[in-house]
Short mmCIF file of N, CA and C in Angstrom, two decimals:
data_model
loop_
_atom_site.label_atom_id
_atom_site.label_comp_id
_atom_site.label_asym_id
_atom_site.label_seq_id
_atom_site.Cartn_x
_atom_site.Cartn_y
_atom_site.Cartn_z
N MET A 1086 -2.17 -40.02 6.41
CA MET A 1086 -0.93 -40.26 6.23
C MET A 1086 0.03 -39.27 7.08
N SER A 1087 1.07 -39.81 7.44
CA SER A 1087 2.03 -39.01 8.34
C SER A 1087 3.11 -38.31 7.49
N ALA A 1088 3.75 -37.80 7.80
CA ALA A 1088 4.91 -36.85 7.25
C ALA A 1088 6.03 -37.53 7.57
N SER A 1089 6.90 -37.75 6.47
CA SER A 1089 8.07 -38.54 6.48
C SER A 1089 9.36 -37.79 6.59
N ALA A 1090 10.65 -38.12 6.90
CA ALA A 1090 11.83 -36.97 6.97
C ALA A 1090 12.61 -37.45 5.42
N GLU A 1091 11.87 -38.49 4.91
CA GLU A 1091 12.91 -38.99 3.88
C GLU A 1091 12.59 -37.88 2.55
N MET A 1092 13.26 -37.74 1.65
CA MET A 1092 12.98 -36.55 0.67
C MET A 1092 12.67 -37.61 -0.56
N PRO A 1093 11.32 -37.17 -1.16
CA PRO A 1093 10.83 -37.97 -2.05
C PRO A 1093 11.56 -37.87 -3.31
N TYR A 1094 11.69 -39.15 -3.99
CA TYR A 1094 12.78 -39.26 -5.15
C TYR A 1094 12.56 -38.18 -5.89
N PHE A 1095 11.18 -37.98 -6.43
CA PHE A 1095 11.02 -36.88 -7.51
C PHE A 1095 10.92 -35.32 -7.05
N ILE A 1096 11.59 -35.27 -5.84
CA ILE A 1096 11.82 -33.49 -5.63
C ILE A 1096 13.21 -33.18 -5.00
N ARG A 1097 13.65 -32.16 -5.88
CA ARG A 1097 15.02 -31.93 -5.42
C ARG A 1097 15.05 -31.11 -4.07
N PRO A 1098 16.39 -31.01 -3.36
CA PRO A 1098 16.57 -30.34 -2.25
C PRO A 1098 16.83 -28.97 -2.78
N SER A 1099 16.30 -27.97 -1.95
CA SER A 1099 16.62 -26.83 -2.32
C SER A 1099 18.14 -26.25 -2.43
N VAL A 1100 18.13 -25.17 -3.07
CA VAL A 1100 19.39 -24.40 -3.37
C VAL A 1100 19.42 -23.15 -3.16
N ASN A 1101 19.99 -22.34 -2.19
CA ASN A 1101 19.71 -21.24 -2.28
C ASN A 1101 20.43 -20.18 -3.26
N LEU A 1102 19.95 -19.32 -3.37
CA LEU A 1102 20.75 -18.21 -4.52
C LEU A 1102 21.40 -17.08 -3.99
N SER A 1103 22.18 -16.56 -4.43
CA SER A 1103 22.66 -15.14 -3.83
C SER A 1103 21.84 -13.80 -4.40
N THR A 1104 21.81 -12.81 -3.71
CA THR A 1104 20.82 -11.78 -3.80
C THR A 1104 20.82 -11.31 -5.49
N ASP A 1105 21.55 -11.30 -5.98
CA ASP A 1105 21.71 -11.10 -7.67
C ASP A 1105 21.16 -12.00 -8.36
N GLU A 1106 21.77 -13.47 -7.99
CA GLU A 1106 20.98 -14.58 -8.61
C GLU A 1106 19.55 -14.68 -8.45
N LYS A 1107 18.83 -14.23 -7.36
CA LYS A 1107 17.38 -14.28 -6.65
C LYS A 1107 16.78 -13.22 -7.72
N HIS A 1108 17.32 -12.19 -7.55
CA HIS A 1108 16.78 -10.82 -8.22
C HIS A 1108 16.66 -11.43 -9.74
N GLN A 1109 17.57 -11.84 -10.26
CA GLN A 1109 17.57 -12.40 -11.69
C GLN A 1109 16.20 -13.19 -12.05
N ALA A 1110 16.61 -14.25 -11.12
CA ALA A 1110 15.39 -15.37 -11.22
C ALA A 1110 13.85 -14.97 -10.92
N TYR A 1111 13.72 -13.98 -10.06
CA TYR A 1111 12.40 -13.24 -9.93
C TYR A 1111 12.20 -12.46 -11.32
N GLN A 1112 13.02 -12.03 -11.82
CA GLN A 1112 12.65 -11.13 -13.10
C GLN A 1112 12.21 -11.95 -14.39
N GLN A 1113 12.87 -13.10 -14.25
CA GLN A 1113 12.43 -14.21 -15.29
C GLN A 1113 11.02 -14.64 -15.06
N ALA A 1114 11.02 -15.05 -13.93
CA ALA A 1114 9.67 -15.68 -13.54
C ALA A 1114 8.68 -14.94 -13.53
N THR A 1115 8.62 -13.46 -13.22
CA THR A 1115 7.54 -12.64 -13.32
C THR A 1115 7.58 -12.52 -14.72
N ALA A 1116 8.25 -12.05 -15.54
CA ALA A 1116 8.04 -12.01 -16.89
C ALA A 1116 7.33 -13.41 -17.61
N SER A 1117 7.68 -14.42 -17.27
CA SER A 1117 6.82 -15.73 -17.91
C SER A 1117 5.60 -15.64 -17.16
N ILE A 1118 5.57 -15.32 -15.93
CA ILE A 1118 4.10 -15.31 -15.37
C ILE A 1118 3.37 -14.13 -16.34
N ASP A 1119 3.71 -13.03 -16.19
CA ASP A 1119 3.17 -11.75 -16.78
C ASP A 1119 2.68 -12.32 -18.33
N ALA A 1120 3.52 -12.87 -19.28
CA ALA A 1120 3.10 -13.32 -20.26
C ALA A 1120 2.08 -14.62 -20.43
N SER A 1121 2.39 -15.46 -19.46
CA SER A 1121 1.47 -16.59 -19.50
C SER A 1121 -0.14 -16.27 -19.05
N LEU A 1122 -0.09 -15.23 -18.32
CA LEU A 1122 -1.68 -15.13 -17.83
C LEU A 1122 -1.97 -13.74 -18.56
N GLN A 1123 -1.50 -13.33 -19.21
CA GLN A 1123 -2.27 -12.03 -20.05
C GLN A 1123 -3.36 -12.40 -20.45
N GLY A 1124 -4.54 -11.53 -19.89
CA GLY A 1124 -5.84 -11.75 -20.33
C GLY A 1124 -6.59 -13.12 -19.52
N GLU A 1125 -6.06 -13.45 -18.53
CA GLU A 1125 -6.71 -14.67 -17.80
C GLU A 1125 -7.32 -14.37 -16.92
N ASN A 1126 -8.39 -14.54 -16.72
CA ASN A 1126 -9.38 -14.58 -15.38
C ASN A 1126 -9.53 -15.44 -14.44
N ASN A 1127 -9.24 -16.71 -14.52
CA ASN A 1127 -9.68 -17.88 -14.12
C ASN A 1127 -8.56 -17.89 -12.71
N ALA A 1128 -9.22 -17.65 -11.38
CA ALA A 1128 -8.19 -17.84 -10.40
C ALA A 1128 -7.35 -19.10 -10.16
N THR A 1129 -8.05 -20.24 -10.64
CA THR A 1129 -7.37 -21.43 -10.24
C THR A 1129 -6.38 -21.80 -11.44
N LEU A 1130 -6.32 -21.20 -12.57
CA LEU A 1130 -5.58 -21.48 -13.77
C LEU A 1130 -4.27 -20.42 -13.17
N LYS A 1131 -4.75 -19.43 -12.69
CA LYS A 1131 -3.68 -18.19 -12.40
C LYS A 1131 -2.99 -19.15 -11.49
N MET A 1132 -3.28 -19.48 -10.23
CA MET A 1132 -2.51 -20.15 -9.05
C MET A 1132 -1.80 -21.25 -9.65
N ALA A 1133 -2.50 -22.20 -10.67
CA ALA A 1133 -1.22 -23.20 -11.04
C ALA A 1133 -0.36 -22.71 -11.93
N THR A 1134 -0.60 -21.93 -12.57
CA THR A 1134 0.33 -21.16 -13.55
C THR A 1134 1.65 -20.51 -12.82
N ILE A 1135 1.32 -19.73 -11.86
CA ILE A 1135 2.29 -19.05 -10.65
C ILE A 1135 3.02 -20.27 -10.19
N ASN A 1136 2.51 -21.22 -9.66
CA ASN A 1136 3.39 -22.23 -8.87
C ASN A 1136 4.36 -22.98 -9.88
N ALA A 1137 3.89 -23.19 -11.19
CA ALA A 1137 4.69 -23.77 -11.74
C ALA A 1137 6.13 -22.96 -12.25
N LEU A 1138 5.60 -21.75 -12.64
CA LEU A 1138 6.77 -20.88 -12.94
C LEU A 1138 7.63 -20.34 -11.90
N LEU A 1139 7.17 -20.15 -10.85
CA LEU A 1139 7.95 -19.87 -9.74
C LEU A 1139 8.77 -21.17 -9.38
N LYS A 1140 8.26 -22.53 -9.28
CA LYS A 1140 9.02 -23.57 -8.82
C LYS A 1140 10.20 -23.78 -10.19
N SER A 1141 9.91 -23.41 -11.36
CA SER A 1141 10.86 -23.67 -12.55
C SER A 1141 12.09 -22.62 -12.22
N HIS A 1142 11.67 -21.52 -11.95
CA HIS A 1142 12.76 -20.41 -12.20
C HIS A 1142 13.75 -20.39 -10.65
N LEU A 1143 13.19 -20.58 -9.69
CA LEU A 1143 13.61 -20.49 -8.34
C LEU A 1143 14.05 -21.90 -7.74
N PRO A 1144 15.08 -22.26 -7.62
CA PRO A 1144 15.68 -23.60 -7.38
C PRO A 1144 15.79 -23.60 -5.76
N TYR A 1145 15.46 -22.94 -4.89
CA TYR A 1145 15.28 -23.00 -3.44
C TYR A 1145 13.82 -23.16 -3.16
N TYR A 1146 12.66 -23.34 -3.97
CA TYR A 1146 11.42 -23.39 -3.61
C TYR A 1146 11.22 -25.27 -3.60
N TYR A 1147 11.40 -25.57 -2.41
CA TYR A 1147 10.81 -27.06 -2.34
C TYR A 1147 9.18 -27.15 -2.43
N TRP A 1148 8.43 -26.56 -2.08
CA TRP A 1148 7.25 -26.66 -2.04
C TRP A 1148 6.55 -25.23 -2.33
N VAL A 1149 5.39 -24.72 -3.19
CA VAL A 1149 4.82 -23.80 -3.65
C VAL A 1149 3.53 -24.02 -3.86
N GLY A 1150 2.42 -23.17 -3.21
CA GLY A 1150 1.20 -23.55 -3.27
C GLY A 1150 0.31 -22.44 -2.72
N PHE A 1151 -1.12 -22.55 -3.14
CA PHE A 1151 -2.18 -21.58 -2.46
C PHE A 1151 -2.89 -22.55 -1.71
N TYR A 1152 -3.35 -21.68 -0.41
CA TYR A 1152 -4.28 -22.30 0.15
C TYR A 1152 -5.42 -21.30 0.09
N CYS A 1153 -6.42 -21.98 0.02
CA CYS A 1153 -7.79 -20.79 -0.45
C CYS A 1153 -8.65 -20.76 0.55
N VAL A 1154 -9.22 -19.49 0.91
CA VAL A 1154 -10.01 -19.29 2.09
C VAL A 1154 -11.52 -19.97 1.45
N GLN A 1155 -11.80 -20.97 2.38
CA GLN A 1155 -13.08 -21.51 2.00
C GLN A 1155 -13.75 -22.03 3.50
N ASP A 1156 -14.89 -22.11 3.59
CA ASP A 1156 -15.75 -22.47 4.65
C ASP A 1156 -14.98 -22.09 6.12
N GLY A 1157 -14.65 -20.74 6.02
CA GLY A 1157 -14.34 -20.30 7.46
C GLY A 1157 -12.60 -20.79 7.46
N ARG A 1158 -11.77 -21.20 6.83
CA ARG A 1158 -10.60 -21.70 7.24
C ARG A 1158 -9.69 -22.01 5.67
N LEU A 1159 -8.45 -22.41 5.61
CA LEU A 1159 -7.61 -22.25 4.47
C LEU A 1159 -7.53 -23.92 4.17
N SER A 1160 -7.87 -24.08 2.77
CA SER A 1160 -8.23 -25.23 2.15
C SER A 1160 -7.20 -25.25 1.01
N ILE A 1161 -6.24 -26.42 0.94
CA ILE A 1161 -5.24 -26.47 -0.36
C ILE A 1161 -5.88 -26.17 -1.52
N GLY A 1162 -5.09 -25.70 -2.51
CA GLY A 1162 -5.58 -25.29 -3.78
C GLY A 1162 -4.71 -25.80 -4.70
N PRO A 1163 -4.10 -25.13 -6.00
CA PRO A 1163 -3.15 -25.59 -6.60
C PRO A 1163 -1.85 -25.41 -6.02
N TYR A 1164 -0.72 -26.44 -6.15
CA TYR A 1164 0.54 -26.49 -5.65
C TYR A 1164 1.28 -27.42 -6.41
N GLN A 1165 2.79 -27.11 -5.74
CA GLN A 1165 3.73 -27.96 -6.70
C GLN A 1165 4.64 -28.39 -5.50
N GLY A 1166 4.84 -29.62 -5.41
CA GLY A 1166 5.85 -30.22 -4.22
C GLY A 1166 5.15 -31.50 -3.63
N THR A 1167 5.50 -31.63 -2.62
CA THR A 1167 5.18 -33.07 -1.70
C THR A 1167 3.58 -32.79 -1.11
N MET A 1168 2.88 -33.80 -0.66
CA MET A 1168 1.70 -33.55 -0.26
C MET A 1168 1.73 -32.18 0.95
N GLY A 1169 0.45 -31.48 0.60
CA GLY A 1169 0.60 -30.16 1.58
C GLY A 1169 -0.99 -30.66 2.61
N CYS A 1170 -0.70 -29.76 3.79
CA CYS A 1170 -2.02 -30.30 4.77
C CYS A 1170 -3.29 -29.76 3.73
N LEU A 1171 -4.24 -30.53 4.13
CA LEU A 1171 -5.79 -30.19 3.51
C LEU A 1171 -6.44 -29.17 3.92
N HIS A 1172 -6.44 -28.77 5.27
CA HIS A 1172 -6.99 -27.72 5.89
C HIS A 1172 -6.27 -27.29 6.99
N ILE A 1173 -6.24 -25.55 6.97
CA ILE A 1173 -5.41 -25.14 8.27
C ILE A 1173 -6.33 -24.01 8.66
N ASP A 1174 -6.80 -24.07 9.79
CA ASP A 1174 -7.56 -23.30 10.79
C ASP A 1174 -6.63 -21.99 10.71
N PHE A 1175 -7.53 -20.73 10.67
CA PHE A 1175 -6.77 -19.29 10.81
C PHE A 1175 -5.99 -19.19 12.09
N ASP A 1176 -6.19 -19.98 13.23
CA ASP A 1176 -5.68 -19.68 14.13
C ASP A 1176 -4.39 -20.96 14.49
N ARG A 1177 -3.71 -21.43 13.41
CA ARG A 1177 -2.84 -22.19 13.44
C ARG A 1177 -1.82 -22.37 12.22
N GLY A 1178 -0.49 -22.13 12.77
CA GLY A 1178 0.30 -21.95 11.67
C GLY A 1178 1.11 -20.83 11.01
N VAL A 1179 1.83 -20.77 10.37
CA VAL A 1179 2.20 -19.70 9.46
C VAL A 1179 1.33 -19.01 8.55
N CYS A 1180 0.76 -20.14 7.85
CA CYS A 1180 -0.33 -19.77 6.87
C CYS A 1180 -1.29 -19.02 7.54
N GLY A 1181 -1.78 -19.66 8.67
CA GLY A 1181 -3.07 -18.74 9.71
C GLY A 1181 -2.65 -17.55 10.14
N ARG A 1182 -1.44 -17.61 10.50
CA ARG A 1182 -0.70 -16.01 11.01
C ARG A 1182 -0.81 -15.18 9.85
N ALA A 1183 -0.72 -15.39 8.67
CA ALA A 1183 -0.40 -14.52 7.65
C ALA A 1183 -2.09 -14.12 7.19
N ALA A 1184 -2.66 -15.14 7.37
CA ALA A 1184 -4.41 -14.68 6.93
C ALA A 1184 -4.81 -13.83 8.26
N ARG A 1185 -4.48 -14.32 9.43
CA ARG A 1185 -5.35 -13.41 10.57
C ARG A 1185 -4.69 -11.96 10.39
N ALA A 1186 -3.08 -11.99 10.03
CA ALA A 1186 -2.47 -10.49 10.02
C ALA A 1186 -2.65 -9.60 9.01
N ARG A 1187 -3.29 -10.38 7.99
CA ARG A 1187 -3.07 -10.17 6.51
C ARG A 1187 -2.07 -9.22 5.78
N SER A 1188 -0.81 -10.04 6.46
CA SER A 1188 0.89 -9.49 6.04
C SER A 1188 1.59 -10.61 5.84
N THR A 1189 2.57 -10.40 5.11
CA THR A 1189 3.32 -11.51 4.68
C THR A 1189 4.30 -11.63 5.98
N GLN A 1190 4.22 -13.02 6.04
CA GLN A 1190 5.22 -13.69 7.36
C GLN A 1190 6.57 -14.55 6.63
N ILE A 1191 7.50 -14.01 7.20
CA ILE A 1191 8.74 -14.90 6.83
C ILE A 1191 9.44 -15.40 7.95
N VAL A 1192 9.61 -16.74 7.82
CA VAL A 1192 10.13 -17.62 8.75
C VAL A 1192 11.46 -18.02 8.64
N ASP A 1193 12.65 -17.75 9.08
CA ASP A 1193 13.83 -18.10 8.71
C ASP A 1193 14.01 -19.77 9.37
N ASP A 1194 13.64 -20.10 10.24
CA ASP A 1194 13.78 -21.64 10.71
C ASP A 1194 12.43 -21.88 11.53
N VAL A 1195 11.67 -22.68 10.73
CA VAL A 1195 10.29 -23.05 11.16
C VAL A 1195 10.28 -24.28 12.27
N HIS A 1196 11.50 -24.76 12.48
CA HIS A 1196 11.75 -25.98 13.58
C HIS A 1196 11.75 -25.25 14.85
N ALA A 1197 11.89 -23.89 15.01
CA ALA A 1197 12.41 -23.06 15.86
C ALA A 1197 10.79 -22.93 16.83
N LEU A 1198 9.58 -22.89 15.81
CA LEU A 1198 8.41 -22.57 16.13
C LEU A 1198 7.59 -23.81 17.15
N ALA A 1199 6.72 -23.20 17.77
CA ALA A 1199 6.18 -24.59 18.50
C ALA A 1199 5.02 -25.10 17.39
N GLN A 1200 5.60 -26.39 17.39
CA GLN A 1200 4.89 -27.43 16.41
C GLN A 1200 3.40 -27.63 16.83
N GLY A 1201 2.66 -27.50 15.77
CA GLY A 1201 1.30 -27.67 15.74
C GLY A 1201 0.36 -26.80 15.92
N LYS A 1202 0.83 -25.45 16.60
CA LYS A 1202 0.49 -24.09 16.99
C LYS A 1202 0.94 -23.01 15.95
N ASP A 1203 2.43 -22.68 16.23
CA ASP A 1203 2.82 -21.90 15.43
C ASP A 1203 3.30 -22.34 13.94
N HIS A 1204 3.64 -23.44 13.83
CA HIS A 1204 4.13 -23.96 12.83
C HIS A 1204 3.29 -25.56 12.52
N ILE A 1205 2.85 -26.12 11.14
CA ILE A 1205 2.42 -26.96 11.17
C ILE A 1205 3.23 -27.75 10.30
N ALA A 1206 3.75 -29.07 10.54
CA ALA A 1206 4.93 -29.95 9.70
C ALA A 1206 3.95 -30.86 8.66
N CYS A 1207 3.68 -29.95 7.55
CA CYS A 1207 2.97 -30.89 6.72
C CYS A 1207 4.05 -31.84 5.92
N ASP A 1208 5.44 -31.15 6.10
CA ASP A 1208 6.44 -32.07 5.40
C ASP A 1208 7.64 -31.64 6.29
N PRO A 1209 8.45 -32.62 6.83
CA PRO A 1209 9.30 -32.12 7.94
C PRO A 1209 10.49 -31.79 7.31
N ASN A 1210 10.72 -31.78 5.97
CA ASN A 1210 11.71 -31.38 5.08
C ASN A 1210 12.14 -29.96 4.80
N SER A 1211 10.81 -29.17 5.09
CA SER A 1211 10.49 -27.63 5.14
C SER A 1211 11.52 -27.13 6.21
N ALA A 1212 12.19 -26.33 5.96
CA ALA A 1212 12.99 -25.70 6.91
C ALA A 1212 12.83 -23.95 7.25
N SER A 1213 12.36 -23.14 6.17
CA SER A 1213 12.18 -21.85 5.87
C SER A 1213 11.02 -21.75 5.47
N GLU A 1214 10.25 -20.63 5.40
CA GLU A 1214 8.85 -20.63 4.60
C GLU A 1214 8.68 -19.05 4.78
N ILE A 1215 7.80 -18.67 3.73
CA ILE A 1215 7.25 -17.33 3.22
C ILE A 1215 5.77 -17.40 2.84
N VAL A 1216 4.78 -16.83 3.79
CA VAL A 1216 3.39 -16.87 3.27
C VAL A 1216 2.93 -15.31 2.88
N VAL A 1217 2.45 -15.43 2.02
CA VAL A 1217 1.93 -14.00 1.22
C VAL A 1217 0.21 -14.11 1.30
N PRO A 1218 -0.35 -13.10 2.11
CA PRO A 1218 -1.82 -13.25 1.82
C PRO A 1218 -2.07 -12.55 0.36
N VAL A 1219 -3.36 -13.15 0.04
CA VAL A 1219 -3.66 -12.75 -1.35
C VAL A 1219 -5.01 -12.31 -1.38
N PHE A 1220 -5.45 -10.96 -1.62
CA PHE A 1220 -6.76 -10.47 -1.87
C PHE A 1220 -7.24 -10.06 -3.42
N ASN A 1221 -8.61 -10.02 -3.28
CA ASN A 1221 -9.06 -9.71 -4.38
C ASN A 1221 -9.30 -8.17 -4.53
N TYR A 1222 -9.71 -7.80 -5.72
CA TYR A 1222 -9.95 -6.26 -6.06
C TYR A 1222 -10.89 -5.76 -4.74
N GLN A 1223 -11.96 -6.40 -4.32
CA GLN A 1223 -12.54 -5.60 -3.22
C GLN A 1223 -11.82 -5.92 -1.53
N ASP A 1224 -10.32 -6.23 -1.76
CA ASP A 1224 -9.60 -6.25 -0.69
C ASP A 1224 -10.14 -7.49 0.49
N GLU A 1225 -10.85 -8.20 -0.09
CA GLU A 1225 -11.06 -9.44 0.57
C GLU A 1225 -10.05 -10.33 0.58
N LEU A 1226 -9.54 -11.10 1.56
CA LEU A 1226 -8.60 -12.39 1.67
C LEU A 1226 -9.27 -13.49 0.89
N ILE A 1227 -8.40 -14.05 0.25
CA ILE A 1227 -9.28 -15.36 -0.78
C ILE A 1227 -7.97 -16.22 -0.93
N ALA A 1228 -6.82 -16.14 -0.48
CA ALA A 1228 -6.16 -17.25 -0.25
C ALA A 1228 -4.69 -16.80 0.19
N VAL A 1229 -3.73 -17.49 0.67
CA VAL A 1229 -2.74 -17.39 1.01
C VAL A 1229 -1.44 -18.11 0.06
N LEU A 1230 -0.36 -17.37 -0.49
CA LEU A 1230 0.65 -18.16 -1.17
C LEU A 1230 1.65 -18.45 -0.17
N ASP A 1231 2.02 -19.84 -0.20
CA ASP A 1231 2.85 -20.47 0.62
C ASP A 1231 3.99 -21.22 0.11
N VAL A 1232 5.49 -20.33 0.43
CA VAL A 1232 6.38 -21.22 -0.34
C VAL A 1232 7.25 -21.78 0.69
N ASP A 1233 7.97 -22.79 0.66
CA ASP A 1233 8.82 -23.57 1.77
C ASP A 1233 10.19 -24.13 1.03
N SER A 1234 10.99 -24.05 1.75
CA SER A 1234 12.72 -24.31 1.30
C SER A 1234 13.18 -25.38 2.15
N THR A 1235 14.06 -26.44 1.81
CA THR A 1235 14.50 -27.10 2.79
C THR A 1235 15.62 -26.73 3.56
N GLU A 1236 16.13 -25.55 2.87
CA GLU A 1236 17.46 -24.82 3.58
C GLU A 1236 17.05 -23.72 4.29
N LEU A 1237 17.37 -23.24 5.48
CA LEU A 1237 17.48 -22.34 6.67
C LEU A 1237 17.59 -21.03 5.71
N HIS A 1238 17.13 -20.08 6.31
CA HIS A 1238 17.03 -18.44 5.84
C HIS A 1238 16.90 -18.46 4.45
N SER A 1239 16.15 -19.04 3.93
CA SER A 1239 15.90 -19.07 2.15
C SER A 1239 15.12 -17.43 1.76
N PHE A 1240 14.42 -17.22 2.55
CA PHE A 1240 13.35 -15.97 2.26
C PHE A 1240 13.97 -14.60 3.29
N ASP A 1241 13.62 -13.76 2.21
CA ASP A 1241 13.82 -12.45 2.67
C ASP A 1241 13.22 -11.30 2.25
N GLU A 1242 13.47 -10.11 2.34
CA GLU A 1242 12.53 -8.91 1.84
C GLU A 1242 12.39 -8.92 0.35
N LEU A 1243 13.35 -9.43 -0.48
CA LEU A 1243 13.39 -9.57 -1.90
C LEU A 1243 12.32 -10.52 -2.28
N ASP A 1244 12.47 -11.45 -1.77
CA ASP A 1244 10.97 -12.40 -2.16
C ASP A 1244 9.89 -11.82 -1.70
N GLN A 1245 9.63 -11.37 -0.44
CA GLN A 1245 8.53 -10.51 -0.23
C GLN A 1245 7.93 -9.62 -1.16
N HIS A 1246 9.22 -8.68 -1.50
CA HIS A 1246 8.56 -8.08 -2.73
C HIS A 1246 8.10 -8.18 -3.96
N TYR A 1247 8.96 -9.09 -4.56
CA TYR A 1247 8.26 -9.84 -5.79
C TYR A 1247 7.11 -10.82 -5.69
N LEU A 1248 6.72 -11.57 -4.60
CA LEU A 1248 5.57 -12.44 -4.41
C LEU A 1248 4.30 -11.37 -4.23
N GLU A 1249 4.78 -10.19 -3.44
CA GLU A 1249 3.21 -9.51 -3.19
C GLU A 1249 3.08 -8.92 -4.56
N GLN A 1250 4.27 -8.40 -5.56
CA GLN A 1250 4.05 -7.72 -6.70
C GLN A 1250 3.09 -8.63 -7.28
N ILE A 1251 3.62 -9.88 -7.47
CA ILE A 1251 2.84 -11.18 -8.35
C ILE A 1251 1.43 -10.97 -7.99
N VAL A 1252 1.12 -11.38 -6.77
CA VAL A 1252 -0.32 -11.77 -6.34
C VAL A 1252 -1.16 -10.44 -6.45
N HIS A 1253 -0.50 -9.20 -5.99
CA HIS A 1253 -1.52 -7.91 -6.28
C HIS A 1253 -1.50 -7.90 -7.66
N LYS A 1254 -0.62 -8.04 -8.69
CA LYS A 1254 -1.06 -7.90 -10.16
C LYS A 1254 -1.92 -8.77 -10.70
N HIS A 1255 -1.83 -9.95 -10.31
CA HIS A 1255 -2.63 -10.81 -11.11
C HIS A 1255 -4.07 -11.46 -9.98
N PHE A 1256 -4.27 -10.77 -8.99
CA PHE A 1256 -5.54 -11.22 -7.75
C PHE A 1256 -6.32 -9.98 -7.54
N GLY A 1257 -5.31 -8.62 -7.22
CA GLY A 1257 -6.23 -7.67 -6.85
C GLY A 1257 -5.38 -6.92 -6.13
N GLN A 1258 -5.67 -6.64 -5.02
CA GLN A 1258 -4.91 -5.79 -3.54
C GLN A 1258 -3.85 -6.69 -3.00
#
């Protein structure tokens, strides 16, 4: 299946928020996530719930999902949005870089990156991206949380703060 530049009928284009609006949306999303996941231990259920609530509260999220570490690469896990890449090697794309570096990656314009190596265009409508590594309590990388927007410059340190806080609280390190 090849990527199409046409926006799917069931997906709305991203709408960036002001810093204050973003902060308020994350506070609401975090409260909903914390309440929904209280006492939950199943990682898949946690990932699906986090995706659904983040996408519901943050209108600049075009695609949100987890790529799980499996068989020496990242494989698609629970997500919300258009079709994602099924597998990503650790030496490719922003997700692979976040996994290798074990640190959050923020990209203001994914189209400025070397396509196929530094960025993998699973959906050409994605314009900016943030990828947060997810660690368990033993400090082992178990996944990355990938978020895309159809707008440039959608993600910043505020997104990084909240997303790192969410994955740390619900998965470990």
